């Protein structure tokens, strides 16, 4: 029988280095031998509940060793895992379950209780309760009764079949399940192993939720490489620093918002000395230049920034120590990727390629592209221009092939027929020492259609002098970039990954 490539690699590592540390999470470390037993028990538990080849299993995913094991059990059995954000509103859960063709559910008691309070959800297959007994659900404790040997299957597992559906939403909030195959996860992992020179000696830190593709990559990659996965149960900058001090990870890809918070603690007089990192990569959103430089100085390791999208994985990378003259760039493409910058017509349809340094929509052709949006082929086709995926991001290329990010396409402010890129305003205003963070955004206007507005969050103990802020903008921004409205907020709206939700600011200021 043909078996899963990902599972084969993992089991081979367990056989060759059974006593090596495989996964650490929340104070507990398991060896490769122990992890292999857990994966096998999990697979046998699912088979005992009559799971079928190709079934989709939803799990409101928490960061735990058991969650990591589920990815490899699913790979071994040819199943598809649909990780969900446990904090999703009930209606969003129902919508995601319908969009993901869910047959089975693995969750905690609180999730089942919330579903029951809201009228329940239709799960045709089995349910497993992870922490306690719940009526109608199999207790996860039953896993202890399962065999510790890898199950033999009577069917082939094809590496091109779906392994994970990552739920992402468009501007309408309708889920777009990004369909990732086993082969795709393997190829994405191998590309990152190559670019960042990862080896089996690395200890790789994952500090984002496992319902996000970044954390999935950072726990699957080390276990097929034979390295060690360090998984934070949840993120706070204090927990991250304590883990880095005690577990001594050598590599991580972190969300830029996390790194900014970590820097604030590192600058404190009693901050721990973090010396184990060989390389750190910033992702998800652009890191402010000042934060970047201070982190490079304090952590004294290779510091990278990447650009990508869940549909096409990582597209570009830059190591700042190696390219001091490209500090505003997000790097050059991976070997697997090619980039075009598209110019639109009046209807928003791409008509040609932009010139160098001209801002347009970033489109990517990549060997790491996902299978598509599950059962939404028309939506995926609409996002393609030939073989290139339209990211919805804006940017430009320079004469050396480096990519520069300019913001989200839908966030452009068109005032008086002039395109204003809010990110450019953020960079200028963010230099003020009294401002913690800021965001320019579109505000409706009867005469111009929309105008530039600016939301600012003061640093703790600081006050914003609006007259001085307006004067600063007048001196440092072009006429068409000038904010017409100013708002002082306690915080900016962000998603669970700490990414700015610029389109939601208007709801907080009206």
XYZ file of N, CA, C and O in Angstrom, residues 200-295:
384
model
N 18.458 19.066 11.282
C 17.852 18.293 12.368
C 18.335 18.754 13.740
O 17.755 18.376 14.763
N 19.380 19.574 13.765
C 19.877 20.094 15.044
C 19.116 21.334 15.514
O 19.333 21.815 16.631
N 18.243 21.870 14.682
C 17.509 23.086 15.050
C 16.371 22.791 16.019
O 15.774 21.705 16.006
N 16.081 23.796 16.860
C 14.901 23.797 17.721
C 14.046 24.954 17.232
O 14.423 26.122 17.325
N 12.877 24.622 16.699
C 12.071 25.569 15.934
C 10.849 25.993 16.749
O 10.035 25.150 17.144
N 10.740 27.288 16.980
C 9.696 27.838 17.861
C 8.479 28.277 17.053
O 8.593 29.045 16.099
N 7.298 27.794 17.464
C 6.012 28.226 16.896
C 5.226 28.926 17.991
O 4.994 28.353 19.053
N 4.826 30.169 17.733
C 4.177 30.967 18.787
C 2.864 31.581 18.323
O 2.380 32.533 18.921
N 2.294 31.037 17.245
C 0.985 31.491 16.785
C -0.005 30.337 16.900
O 0.394 29.181 17.055
N -1.308 30.598 16.815
C -2.298 29.522 16.974
C -2.215 28.492 15.850
O -1.940 28.839 14.693
N -2.500 27.255 16.174
C -2.405 26.177 15.197
C -3.530 26.186 14.170
O -3.526 25.374 13.244
N -4.500 27.089 14.324
C -5.480 27.220 13.252
C -4.963 28.169 12.170
O -5.648 28.449 11.194
N -3.736 28.645 12.332
C -3.097 29.520 11.352
C -2.003 28.742 10.630
O -1.280 27.939 11.236
N -1.840 28.977 9.335
C -0.905 28.175 8.533
C 0.542 28.322 8.986
O 1.345 27.401 8.810
N 0.906 29.460 9.588
C 2.285 29.656 10.036
C 2.661 28.641 11.106
O 3.709 27.990 11.026
N 1.822 28.492 12.123
C 2.120 27.531 13.194
C 2.083 26.096 12.675
O 2.894 25.256 13.081
N 1.140 25.806 11.758
C 1.088 24.466 11.179
C 2.425 24.122 10.520
O 2.951 23.021 10.690
N 2.953 25.088 9.772
C 4.244 24.877 9.098
C 5.352 24.626 10.115
O 6.206 23.758 9.928
N 5.325 25.389 11.216
C 6.426 25.338 12.180
C 6.357 24.135 13.123
O 7.279 23.920 13.907
N 5.287 23.344 13.051
C 5.278 22.080 13.809
C 5.419 20.874 12.894
O 5.966 19.844 13.293
N 4.950 20.987 11.652
C 5.114 19.880 10.707
C 6.558 19.815 10.208
O 7.165 18.746 10.148
N 7.119 20.965 9.879
C 8.485 21.032 9.328
C 9.520 20.337 10.211
O 10.273 19.480 9.727
N 9.601 20.670 11.513
C 10.661 20.033 12.306
C 10.515 18.523 12.427
O 11.509 17.796 12.488
N 9.266 18.018 12.445
C 9.083 16.581 12.660
C 9.351 15.754 11.411
O 9.640 14.558 11.511
N 9.288 16.366 10.229
C 9.703 15.613 9.036
C 11.192 15.806 8.782
O 11.806 15.030 8.059
N 11.776 16.815 9.424
C 13.207 17.068 9.294
C 14.020 16.280 10.311
O 15.196 15.993 10.091
N 13.383 15.919 11.428
C 14.111 15.265 12.516
C 14.618 16.257 13.535
O 15.502 15.948 14.346
N 14.068 17.478 13.512
C 14.450 18.526 14.461
C 13.485 18.514 15.642
O 12.720 17.566 15.827
N 13.509 19.577 16.447
C 12.653 19.677 17.628
C 11.696 20.845 17.458
O 12.098 21.944 17.051
N 10.431 20.601 17.786
C 9.407 21.642 17.718
C 9.142 22.191 19.118
O 8.881 21.425 20.054
N 9.219 23.519 19.244
C 8.880 24.201 20.495
C 7.588 24.960 20.236
O 7.562 25.890 19.428
N 6.504 24.569 20.897
C 5.181 25.131 20.634
C 4.658 25.859 21.871
O 4.430 25.239 22.912
N 4.465 27.168 21.749
C 3.886 27.911 22.865
C 2.395 27.590 22.980
O 1.690 27.594 21.965
N 1.884 27.331 24.184
C 0.448 27.077 24.327
C -0.381 28.307 23.983
O -1.498 28.208 23.491
N 0.177 29.483 24.232
C -0.442 30.759 23.868
C 0.670 31.803 23.860
O 1.751 31.572 24.405
N 0.394 32.943 23.258
C 1.440 33.961 23.184
C 1.178 35.131 24.117
O 0.097 35.695 24.143
N 2.188 35.470 24.904
C 2.375 36.792 25.471
C 3.872 37.055 25.332
O 4.668 36.098 25.271
N 4.297 38.311 25.283
C 5.742 38.540 25.151
C 6.534 37.959 26.310
O 7.653 37.467 26.111
N 5.954 37.958 27.511
C 6.659 37.401 28.672
C 6.817 35.888 28.540
O 7.883 35.331 28.832
N 5.752 35.205 28.085
C 5.824 33.750 27.893
C 6.841 33.416 26.809
O 7.630 32.477 26.936
N 6.844 34.205 25.734
C 7.789 33.977 24.630
C 9.229 34.110 25.117
O 10.077 33.253 24.826
N 9.511 35.163 25.874
C 10.881 35.377 26.354
C 11.303 34.291 27.335
O 12.442 33.820 27.298
N 10.398 33.889 28.201
C 10.715 32.825 29.167
C 11.019 31.525 28.427
O 11.981 30.808 28.749
N 10.216 31.219 27.407
C 10.439 30.010 26.614
C 11.777 30.086 25.881
O 12.539 29.118 25.852
N 12.062 31.249 25.277
C 13.317 31.410 24.542
C 14.516 31.268 25.463
O 15.542 30.689 25.084
N 14.391 31.754 26.692
C 15.482 31.669 27.658
C 15.709 30.233 28.114
O 16.845 29.778 28.236
N 14.610 29.482 28.338
C 14.726 28.144 28.921
C 14.903 27.045 27.869
O 15.702 26.123 28.049
N 14.153 27.139 26.757
C 14.186 26.066 25.748
C 15.242 26.285 24.671
O 15.567 25.382 23.917
N 15.732 27.517 24.579
C 16.822 27.873 23.665
C 16.547 27.478 22.204
O 17.320 26.739 21.577
N 15.454 27.994 21.635
C 15.202 27.739 20.213
C 16.255 28.414 19.344
O 16.840 29.435 19.727
N 16.468 27.844 18.163
C 17.466 28.400 17.246
C 16.834 29.117 16.060
O 17.504 29.897 15.375
N 15.535 28.856 15.811
C 14.878 29.445 14.649
C 13.403 29.676 14.949
O 12.765 28.881 15.638
N 12.870 30.772 14.433
C 11.431 30.993 14.500
C 11.000 31.908 13.379
O 11.787 32.707 12.846
N 9.741 31.772 12.991
C 9.057 32.765 12.165
C 7.982 33.359 13.054
O 7.111 32.633 13.548
N 8.058 34.653 13.295
C 7.148 35.318 14.226
C 6.336 36.375 13.512
O 6.776 36.958 12.509
N 5.154 36.636 14.018
C 4.324 37.721 13.502
C 4.941 39.045 13.937
O 5.392 39.196 15.073
N 4.949 40.014 13.030
C 5.592 41.301 13.322
C 5.024 41.959 14.575
O 5.768 42.568 15.354
N 3.712 41.839 14.799
C 3.111 42.432 15.999
C 3.668 41.795 17.267
O 3.832 42.474 18.296
N 3.972 40.504 17.213
C 4.584 39.833 18.366
C 5.982 40.381 18.626
O 6.353 40.653 19.768
N 6.740 40.553 17.565
C 8.118 41.027 17.723
C 8.165 42.434 18.312
O 9.053 42.756 19.116
N 7.213 43.274 17.935
C 7.166 44.621 18.501
C 6.914 44.570 20.002
O 7.515 45.339 20.780
N 6.044 43.662 20.444
C 5.776 43.513 21.879
C 6.983 42.928 22.610
O 7.300 43.334 23.726
N 7.636 41.966 21.974
C 8.817 41.340 22.575
C 9.920 42.375 22.774
O 10.609 42.389 23.799
N 10.082 43.259 21.806
C 11.115 44.289 21.900
C 10.922 45.158 23.136
O 11.901 45.495 23.826
N 9.685 45.522 23.424
C 9.428 46.384 24.585
C 9.923 45.735 25.873
O 10.478 46.409 26.749
N 9.742 44.417 25.995
C 10.237 43.720 27.198
C 11.750 43.563 27.166
O 12.408 43.653 28.205
N 12.305 43.323 25.994
C 13.759 43.169 25.884
C 14.507 44.437 26.276
O 15.656 44.388 26.702
N 13.847 45.570 26.133
C 14.474 46.852 26.453
C 14.426 47.181 27.952
O 15.027 48.146 28.394
N 13.697 46.357 28.721
C 13.615 46.595 30.161
C 14.937 46.231 30.841
O 15.664 45.340 30.374
N 15.259 46.889 31.961
C 16.551 46.652 32.631
C 16.779 45.202 33.064
O 17.895 44.708 33.046
N 15.704 44.512 33.459
C 15.844 43.136 33.961
C 15.528 42.092 32.890
O 15.224 40.940 33.204
N 15.579 42.473 31.620
C 15.229 41.541 30.537
C 16.223 40.395 30.465
O 17.424 40.575 30.708
N 15.731 39.189 30.142
C 16.659 38.052 30.009
C 17.549 38.217 28.791
O 17.228 38.938 27.842
N 18.677 37.528 28.813
C 19.594 37.544 27.675
C 19.220 36.393 26.744
O 19.298 35.221 27.131
N 18.771 36.729 25.546
C 18.340 35.718 24.572
C 19.449 35.541 23.543
O 19.678 36.417 22.702
N 20.130 34.420 23.623
C 21.332 34.231 22.794
C 21.281 32.989 21.902
O 22.221 32.744 21.153
N 20.197 32.218 21.962
C 20.196 30.929 21.266
C 19.818 31.032 19.791
O 20.126 30.130 19.003
N 19.158 32.106 19.385
C 18.651 32.178 18.014
C 19.783 32.339 16.999
O 20.640 33.197 17.145
N 19.729 31.516 15.983
C 20.593 31.675 14.822
C 19.910 32.559 13.790
O 20.562 33.331 13.082
N 18.572 32.449 13.722
C 17.824 33.187 12.706
C 16.394 33.424 13.168
O 15.757 32.527 13.732
N 15.893 34.657 12.928
C 14.504 35.015 13.218
C 13.916 35.645 11.971
O 14.551 36.463 11.303
N 12.680 35.254 11.647
C 11.994 35.776 10.467
C 10.726 36.489 10.914
O 9.942 35.949 11.701
N 10.507 37.702 10.414
C 9.282 38.452 10.687
C 8.305 38.238 9.538
O 8.684 38.273 8.369
N 7.025 38.029 9.885
C 6.024 37.757 8.852
C 4.719 38.476 9.166
O 4.601 39.171 10.172
N 3.748 38.282 8.286
C 2.359 38.719 8.453
C 2.122 40.172 8.088
O 1.192 40.482 7.378
N 2.930 41.101 8.592
C 2.798 42.518 8.246
C 4.177 43.153 8.346
O 5.067 42.630 9.021
N 4.354 44.279 7.682
C 5.653 44.947 7.698
C 6.029 45.373 9.111
O 5.202 45.888 9.861
N 7.273 45.152 9.457
C 7.804 45.564 10.748
C 8.366 46.973 10.624
O 9.075 47.283 9.668
N 8.019 47.813 11.587
C 8.558 49.171 11.564
C 10.083 49.136 11.594
O 10.682 48.314 12.293
N 10.709 50.037 10.848
C 12.164 50.033 10.712
C 12.863 50.157 12.063
O 13.849 49.451 12.335
N 12.355 51.028 12.938
C 13.007 51.224 14.237
C 12.968 49.946 15.073
O 13.943 49.604 15.750
N 11.836 49.230 15.015
C 11.703 47.964 15.745
C 12.699 46.948 15.197
O 13.387 46.239 15.938
N 12.774 46.904 13.878
C 13.680 45.973 13.194
C 15.137 46.183 13.640
O 15.841 45.247 14.011
N 15.586 47.437 13.609
C 16.983 47.731 13.931
C 17.298 47.414 15.388
O 18.370 46.892 15.713
N 16.369 47.719 16.286
C 16.602 47.454 17.708
C 16.639 45.955 17.982
O 17.442 45.489 18.788
N 15.773 45.194 17.311
C 15.776 43.743 17.496
C 17.077 43.132 16.981
O 17.641 42.235 17.618
